[in-house]
Structure formats: structure tokens, C-alpha cells
Coordinates of N, CA and C in Angstrom, one line a residue:
X25 N -5.9 4.2 18.2 CA -4.8 4.2 17.0 C -5.6 4.8 15.4
X26 N -7.7 3.9 15.2 CA -7.8 3.4 14.0 C -7.8 4.7 13.2
X27 N -7.6 5.3 12.3 CA -8.5 6.4 11.9 C -9.6 5.9 10.6
X28 N -10.1 4.5 10.7 CA -11.6 4.6 9.9 C -10.1 4.2 8.3
X29 N -11.1 4.4 7.0 CA -9.9 4.2 6.0 C -9.3 6.1 5.2
X30 N -8.6 7.2 6.3 CA -8.2 7.9 5.7 C -7.1 8.0 5.2
X31 N -7.7 8.4 3.9 CA -6.6 8.3 2.8 C -6.5 10.4 2.1
X32 N -5.3 9.3 2.0 CA -4.7 11.0 1.4 C -4.6 10.8 0.3
X33 N -4.9 11.9 -0.7 CA -5.2 12.0 -2.1 C -3.6 13.2 -2.9
X34 N -3.1 12.1 -4.0 CA -1.3 13.1 -3.7 C -2.4 13.5 -5.4
X35 N -2.6 14.5 -6.7 CA -3.2 14.6 -7.3 C -1.9 14.9 -8.5
X36 N -2.0 14.3 -9.9 CA -0.6 14.7 -11.0 C -1.8 14.7 -11.8
X37 N -0.9 14.8 -13.7 CA -2.2 15.6 -14.4 C -2.9 14.4 -15.0
X38 N -2.3 12.8 -14.9 CA -2.4 11.9 -15.6 C -2.6 10.5 -14.3
X39 N -2.2 11.1 -13.7 CA -3.0 10.0 -12.3 C -2.9 10.5 -11.3
X40 N -3.6 10.3 -10.6 CA -4.2 9.9 -8.8 C -3.1 9.0 -7.8
X41 N -2.5 9.3 -7.0 CA -1.8 8.3 -6.3 C -2.5 9.1 -4.8
X42 N -3.4 7.8 -3.8 CA -3.7 8.1 -2.5 C -2.9 6.7 -1.8
X43 N -2.2 7.8 -0.4 CA -1.9 6.6 0.4 C -2.5 6.6 2.1
X44 N -2.1 5.7 2.2 CA -3.3 5.3 3.8 C -2.1 4.8 4.9
X45 N -1.6 6.3 5.3 CA -0.8 5.8 6.4 C -0.9 5.0 7.6
X46 N -1.7 4.3 7.9 CA -2.0 3.0 8.6 C -1.1 2.1 8.2
X47 N -1.5 1.6 6.7 CA -1.1 0.5 6.7 C -0.1 0.5 5.8
X48 N 1.1 1.5 6.3 CA 2.4 1.6 5.6 C 3.1 0.4 6.5
X49 N 3.7 -0.5 5.9 CA 4.5 -1.2 6.3 C 6.8 -0.7 6.6
X50 N 6.6 0.3 5.5 CA 7.5 0.7 5.2 C 9.0 -0.3 4.5
X51 N 7.9 -0.7 3.4 CA 8.8 -1.9 2.7 C 9.8 -1.1 1.7
X52 N 9.3 0.4 2.0 CA 10.6 1.4 0.9 C 10.2 0.9 -0.4
X53 N 9.5 -0.4 -0.8 CA 9.7 -0.4 -1.9 C 9.6 0.7 -3.2
X54 N 8.5 2.1 -2.7 CA 7.8 4.1 -3.6 C 9.6 3.9 -3.9
X55 N 10.0 4.4 -2.9 CA 11.0 5.5 -2.2 C 12.3 4.6 -3.1
X56 N 12.5 3.4 -3.3 CA 13.2 2.7 -4.1 C 13.1 2.9 -5.8
X57 N 11.9 2.4 -5.5 CA 11.2 2.4 -7.1 C 11.4 3.7 -7.5
X58 N 10.5 5.2 -6.9 CA 10.7 5.9 -8.0 C 11.0 7.6 -7.3
X59 N 12.7 7.4 -6.3 CA 13.0 8.2 -5.7 C 12.6 10.4 -5.9
X60 N 12.2 11.0 -7.4 CA 11.8 11.5 -7.8 C 10.5 11.9 -7.3
X61 N 9.4 11.1 -7.3 CA 8.6 11.2 -6.2 C 8.1 11.1 -5.2
X62 N 9.0 10.0 -4.6 CA 8.6 9.5 -3.1 C 9.9 9.7 -2.6
X63 N 9.3 11.3 -1.5 CA 10.9 11.3 -1.0 C 10.1 11.7 0.5
X64 N 9.6 11.2 1.2 CA 9.6 11.4 2.5 C 10.4 12.7 3.7
X65 N 11.2 12.8 3.0 CA 11.9 14.3 3.3 C 11.4 15.1 2.9
X66 N 11.0 15.3 2.3 CA 10.1 16.8 1.7 C 8.5 16.4 1.4
X67 N 8.2 18.1 1.7 CA 6.0 18.3 1.5 C 5.4 19.1 0.7
X68 N 5.0 18.5 -0.5 CA 4.6 17.2 -0.2 C 5.3 16.0 -0.5
X69 N 5.0 14.9 -0.1 CA 5.7 13.9 0.2 C 6.1 12.5 -1.3
X70 N 5.0 13.1 -2.2 CA 4.4 12.1 -3.2 C 4.4 13.5 -4.2
X71 N 5.1 13.2 -5.7 CA 5.0 14.0 -7.0 C 4.5 13.3 -8.0
X72 N 3.1 13.2 -7.8 CA 2.9 12.5 -9.4 C 3.3 13.4 -10.5
X73 N 3.2 13.8 -10.3 CA 4.6 14.3 -11.8 C 5.7 14.6 -11.8
X74 N 6.5 13.5 -11.3 CA 7.7 13.7 -11.6 C 8.2 12.5 -11.9
X75 N 7.0 11.8 -12.9 CA 7.6 11.0 -13.3 C 5.8 9.7 -14.6
X76 N 6.3 9.4 -15.7 CA 5.2 9.0 -16.7 C 4.2 8.3 -15.5
X77 N 2.8 8.4 -15.7 CA 1.9 7.8 -15.2 C 2.4 6.6 -15.2
X78 N 2.6 5.5 -16.1 CA 2.4 3.5 -16.0 C 3.2 4.1 -15.8
X79 N 4.7 4.4 -15.1 CA 6.2 4.2 -14.5 C 5.2 3.8 -13.1
X80 N 5.1 5.3 -12.6 CA 4.2 5.1 -11.5 C 3.3 4.3 -11.0
X81 N 2.1 4.0 -11.9 CA 1.4 2.7 -11.1 C 2.2 1.3 -11.2
X82 N 3.4 1.3 -12.1 CA 4.0 0.1 -12.0 C 5.0 0.2 -10.8
X83 N 5.3 1.1 -9.9 CA 5.4 0.9 -8.5 C 5.2 1.1 -7.5
X84 N 4.0 1.9 -7.5 CA 2.8 1.5 -7.0 C 2.2 0.0 -6.8
X85 N 2.3 -0.7 -7.9 CA 2.0 -2.1 -8.1 C 2.7 -2.6 -6.5
X86 N 3.8 -2.3 -6.1 CA 5.3 -3.0 -5.6 C 4.7 -3.0 -3.9
X87 N 4.2 -2.0 -4.0 CA 3.6 -1.5 -2.1 C 2.3 -2.5 -1.8
X88 N 3.1 -3.8 -1.3 CA 2.7 -4.9 -0.9 C 1.7 -4.4 0.4
X89 N 1.6 -3.5 1.1 CA 0.5 -3.1 1.9 C -0.8 -2.9 1.4
X90 N -0.8 -2.4 0.6 CA -1.8 -1.5 0.0 C -2.0 -0.3 0.0
X91 N -0.9 0.2 0.9 CA -1.3 1.7 1.8 C -0.9 2.6 0.3
X92 N -0.4 2.1 -1.0 CA -0.6 3.6 -1.9 C -1.3 2.9 -3.2
X93 N -2.1 3.1 -3.6 CA -2.6 2.6 -4.2 C -3.1 4.8 -5.8
X94 N -3.3 3.7 -6.7 CA -3.8 4.6 -7.8 C -5.6 5.3 -9.1
X95 N -5.3 6.2 -9.5 CA -6.4 5.7 -10.9 C -5.9 6.7 -11.2
X96 N -5.9 5.9 -12.9 CA -5.5 7.0 -13.6 C -6.8 8.3 -14.5
X97 N -5.6 9.2 -14.5 CA -7.4 10.1 -14.6 C -7.9 9.9 -15.5
X98 N -7.3 8.7 -16.1 CA -8.7 8.3 -17.8 C -9.6 7.4 -17.1
X99 N -9.5 7.1 -16.0 CA -10.5 6.2 -15.5 C -9.9 4.9 -15.0
X100 N -8.7 4.4 -15.6 CA -7.8 3.5 -15.3 C -7.9 2.9 -13.1
X101 N -7.4 1.8 -13.7 CA -6.9 1.3 -11.9 C -6.8 0.3 -12.2
X102 N -6.0 0.3 -10.9 CA -4.9 -1.2 -10.9 C -6.2 -2.5 -11.3
X103 N -5.5 -3.3 -11.8 CA -6.3 -5.1 -11.9 C -6.1 -6.1 -11.2
X104 N -6.4 -6.7 -10.7 CA -6.0 -7.6 -9.5 C -5.3 -9.2 -10.2
X105 N -3.8 -9.0 -9.6 CA -3.8 -10.3 -9.7 C -4.4 -11.6 -10.3
X106 N -4.7 -12.0 -10.7 CA -5.2 -13.2 -10.4 C -3.7 -14.9 -11.4
X107 N -4.8 -16.3 -10.9 CA -5.5 -16.5 -9.2 C -4.8 -15.3 -8.0
X108 N -5.8 -15.1 -7.1 CA -5.8 -14.5 -5.7 C -4.4 -15.2 -5.2
X109 N -3.3 -14.7 -4.7 CA -1.8 -15.4 -4.2 C -2.2 -15.1 -2.7
X110 N -1.6 -16.0 -1.6 CA -1.8 -15.7 -0.8 C -0.8 -17.2 0.5
X111 N 0.5 -15.7 0.9 CA 2.4 -16.6 0.7 C 2.1 -15.9 2.9
X112 N 2.8 -16.4 2.7 CA 2.6 -16.3 4.7 C 4.2 -16.2 4.9
X113 N 5.1 -14.7 5.5 CA 7.1 -14.8 5.4 C 6.5 -15.4 6.3
X114 N 8.7 -15.2 6.3 CA 9.2 -15.4 7.6 C 8.5 -15.1 8.9
X115 N 8.2 -13.8 9.3 CA 7.5 -13.4 10.6 C 6.1 -13.7 10.7
X116 N 5.3 -13.7 9.6 CA 4.4 -14.8 10.4 C 3.2 -13.9 9.5
X117 N 3.7 -13.0 8.4 CA 2.6 -12.0 7.8 C 1.8 -12.5 6.7
X118 N 0.1 -12.5 6.4 CA -0.3 -13.1 5.6 C -0.6 -12.2 4.0
X119 N 1.0 -12.4 3.4 CA 0.8 -11.1 2.2 C -0.1 -11.9 1.0
X120 N -0.7 -10.5 0.9 CA -2.6 -11.0 -0.2 C -2.2 -10.6 -1.1
X121 N -2.2 -10.8 -2.4 CA -2.9 -10.0 -3.5 C -3.8 -10.6 -4.5
X122 N -5.0 -9.8 -5.1 CA -5.4 -10.1 -5.9 C -6.9 -9.9 -6.3
X123 N -8.2 -10.1 -6.4 CA -9.4 -9.6 -6.1 C -10.3 -9.9 -4.6
X124 N -9.7 -9.2 -3.9 CA -9.6 -9.4 -2.2 C -11.2 -8.5 -1.8
X125 N -11.8 -9.0 -1.2 CA -14.0 -8.6 0.0 C -12.8 -8.7 1.2
X126 N -11.8 -7.8 1.8 CA -11.3 -7.6 3.2 C -12.3 -7.0 4.2
X127 N -13.1 -8.1 5.0 CA -13.6 -7.5 5.9 C -13.0 -6.5 7.2
X128 N -13.3 -5.6 7.6 CA -12.7 -4.3 8.8 C -14.3 -4.4 9.2
X129 N -13.5 -3.6 11.1 CA -14.6 -2.9 12.1 C -15.8 -2.2 10.8
X130 N -14.9 -1.0 10.2 CA -15.6 0.0 9.2 C -16.3 -1.0 8.2
X131 N -16.4 -2.2 8.2 CA -17.2 -3.0 6.7 C -16.3 -3.6 6.1
X132 N -16.8 -4.5 4.4 CA -15.6 -5.0 3.8 C -15.2 -3.9 2.6
X133 N -14.1 -4.2 2.3 CA -13.5 -3.4 1.5 C -12.6 -3.6 0.6
X134 N -13.3 -3.7 -0.5 CA -12.2 -4.1 -1.8 C -10.9 -3.9 -1.7
X135 N -10.4 -4.6 -1.9 CA -8.5 -4.8 -2.1 C -7.8 -4.9 -3.4
X136 N -7.4 -4.7 -3.3 CA -6.2 -6.5 -4.6 C -5.0 -6.3 -3.9
X137 N -4.6 -5.5 -2.5 CA -2.4 -5.7 -2.2 C -3.4 -5.4 -0.5
X138 N -2.4 -6.6 0.0 CA -2.6 -6.0 1.7 C -1.3 -7.1 2.6
X139 N -1.6 -7.1 3.3 CA -0.2 -7.6 4.7 C -1.4 -8.1 5.7
X140 N -2.2 -8.7 5.6 CA -2.5 -9.4 6.5 C -1.8 -9.7 8.5
X141 N -2.4 -9.6 9.1 CA -2.1 -9.8 10.3 C -2.1 -11.5 11.0
X142 N -1.0 -12.4 11.3 CA -1.3 -13.1 11.5 C -1.2 -14.0 13.2
X143 N -1.2 -13.2 13.8 CA -0.7 -13.4 15.2 C -1.8 -12.7 16.3
X144 N -2.7 -11.6 15.2 CA -3.6 -11.4 15.9 C -4.0 -10.0 17.2
X145 N -2.4 -9.5 17.2 CA -2.3 -8.1 17.6 C -2.4 -7.4 17.1
X146 N -2.4 -6.9 16.1 CA -2.8 -5.3 15.3 C -3.7 -4.9 15.5
X147 N -3.4 -3.9 16.2 CA -4.5 -2.3 16.1 C -4.9 -2.1 15.3
X148 N -4.6 -2.4 14.0 CA -5.4 -2.7 12.5 C -6.2 -3.6 12.5
X149 N -6.5 -4.1 12.6 CA -7.3 -5.7 12.8 C -7.8 -5.5 10.7
X150 N -8.3 -6.5 10.5 CA -7.3 -7.5 10.1 C -5.6 -7.0 9.2
X151 N -5.7 -5.0 9.3 CA -4.2 -5.3 9.2 C -2.8 -5.1 9.5
X152 N -1.7 -5.6 9.4 CA -1.0 -6.0 10.3 C -0.8 -4.5 10.4
X153 N 0.6 -3.9 11.6 CA 0.7 -2.6 12.1 C 1.7 -3.0 12.5
X154 N 3.0 -3.8 12.7 CA 4.4 -4.5 13.4 C 3.9 -4.7 15.0
X155 N 2.8 -4.3 16.2 CA 2.6 -4.4 17.4 C 2.8 -6.0 17.8
X156 N 2.4 -7.4 16.7 CA 2.9 -8.4 17.6 C 3.3 -8.7 16.8
X157 N 4.6 -10.5 17.5 CA 5.2 -10.9 16.8 C 5.0 -11.1 15.2
X158 N 3.6 -11.2 15.0 CA 3.9 -11.1 13.3 C 4.3 -9.9 12.5
X159 N 4.8 -9.0 13.2 CA 5.5 -8.0 12.8 C 6.5 -7.4 13.1
X160 N 7.4 -8.4 14.0 CA 8.7 -8.2 14.5 C 9.6 -8.8 13.5
X161 N 10.8 -7.8 12.8 CA 11.5 -8.7 11.8 C 13.1 -9.8 13.4
X162 N 12.7 -10.9 12.9 CA 13.8 -12.1 13.6 C 15.2 -11.1 13.9
X163 N 15.3 -10.7 14.7 CA 17.1 -10.4 15.7 C 18.3 -11.6 15.1
X164 N 19.1 -11.5 14.7 CA 19.9 -12.9 14.6 C 21.0 -12.1 13.6

């Protein structure tokens, strides 16, 4: 299932948004934040020119998994949170935000946001892919 670091770029006039599908955990922060830009029922599903670049960047930064990233045409990119924060949610995933260097089978990756597997069963190590107990939403 691993597709390495395959990202799809969606270029707008003043911002480019990239999406790495294998890391998406469907938190839907993007769709709730800017439905006029992020519409899974439409192709392309991301339309960067549907909102002002700074507003779009703010919504992309809400993506907990880091599946969505951005770069401004003028060269601006996301500033990592400082200090780095690591929290464990109720289902065992590790939510990490900050200046990160994440070791993957393909080599180290610079990141600002990631959801890491807490149970060791993800097929996308070290990222969580909902394959194991830490990716399952408790029933009740």
C-alpha cells in the first residue's frame, strides 16, 4: 500500500496546496473550514483560487495529519509550532506539531504536523493509517 512520498499539487495564483492521500485520516478540517475550496465530490477536489491565500493557508494548518501542506508563490511556507508539542489522543495516536524530522522507510522527512501510529500496526509507519487499534474510533 505504501506509495512513498507521492503528493499531488494543486496550483493557484498565489498558493500551491499539496495533498498526500496515504496520510489523510479524514479529520475533515479542510472541508469544514473552506468548503468552497475543498470539495471531495468535485474534480479537482482542491481549488486553491477559491479563497484568499492566507485564509487557505490557515485552514491547511488545521490538518492534523500533515496530508495537506502549502507553499505561497512568493516562497512563504508554514512556520513550525514552537516548542514542538506531542499529545496522545483517546485512541492512542500521537499528534505531533512542531519542527519535526520523521524517520520513514524512505528516509527522514521534514514535517510540521503528523499523526503517528501508537500501536505499531500501521502499514504506513510511522504514520497512522487506521489499520490497528490506535486508529479505531471506540464504539460506545
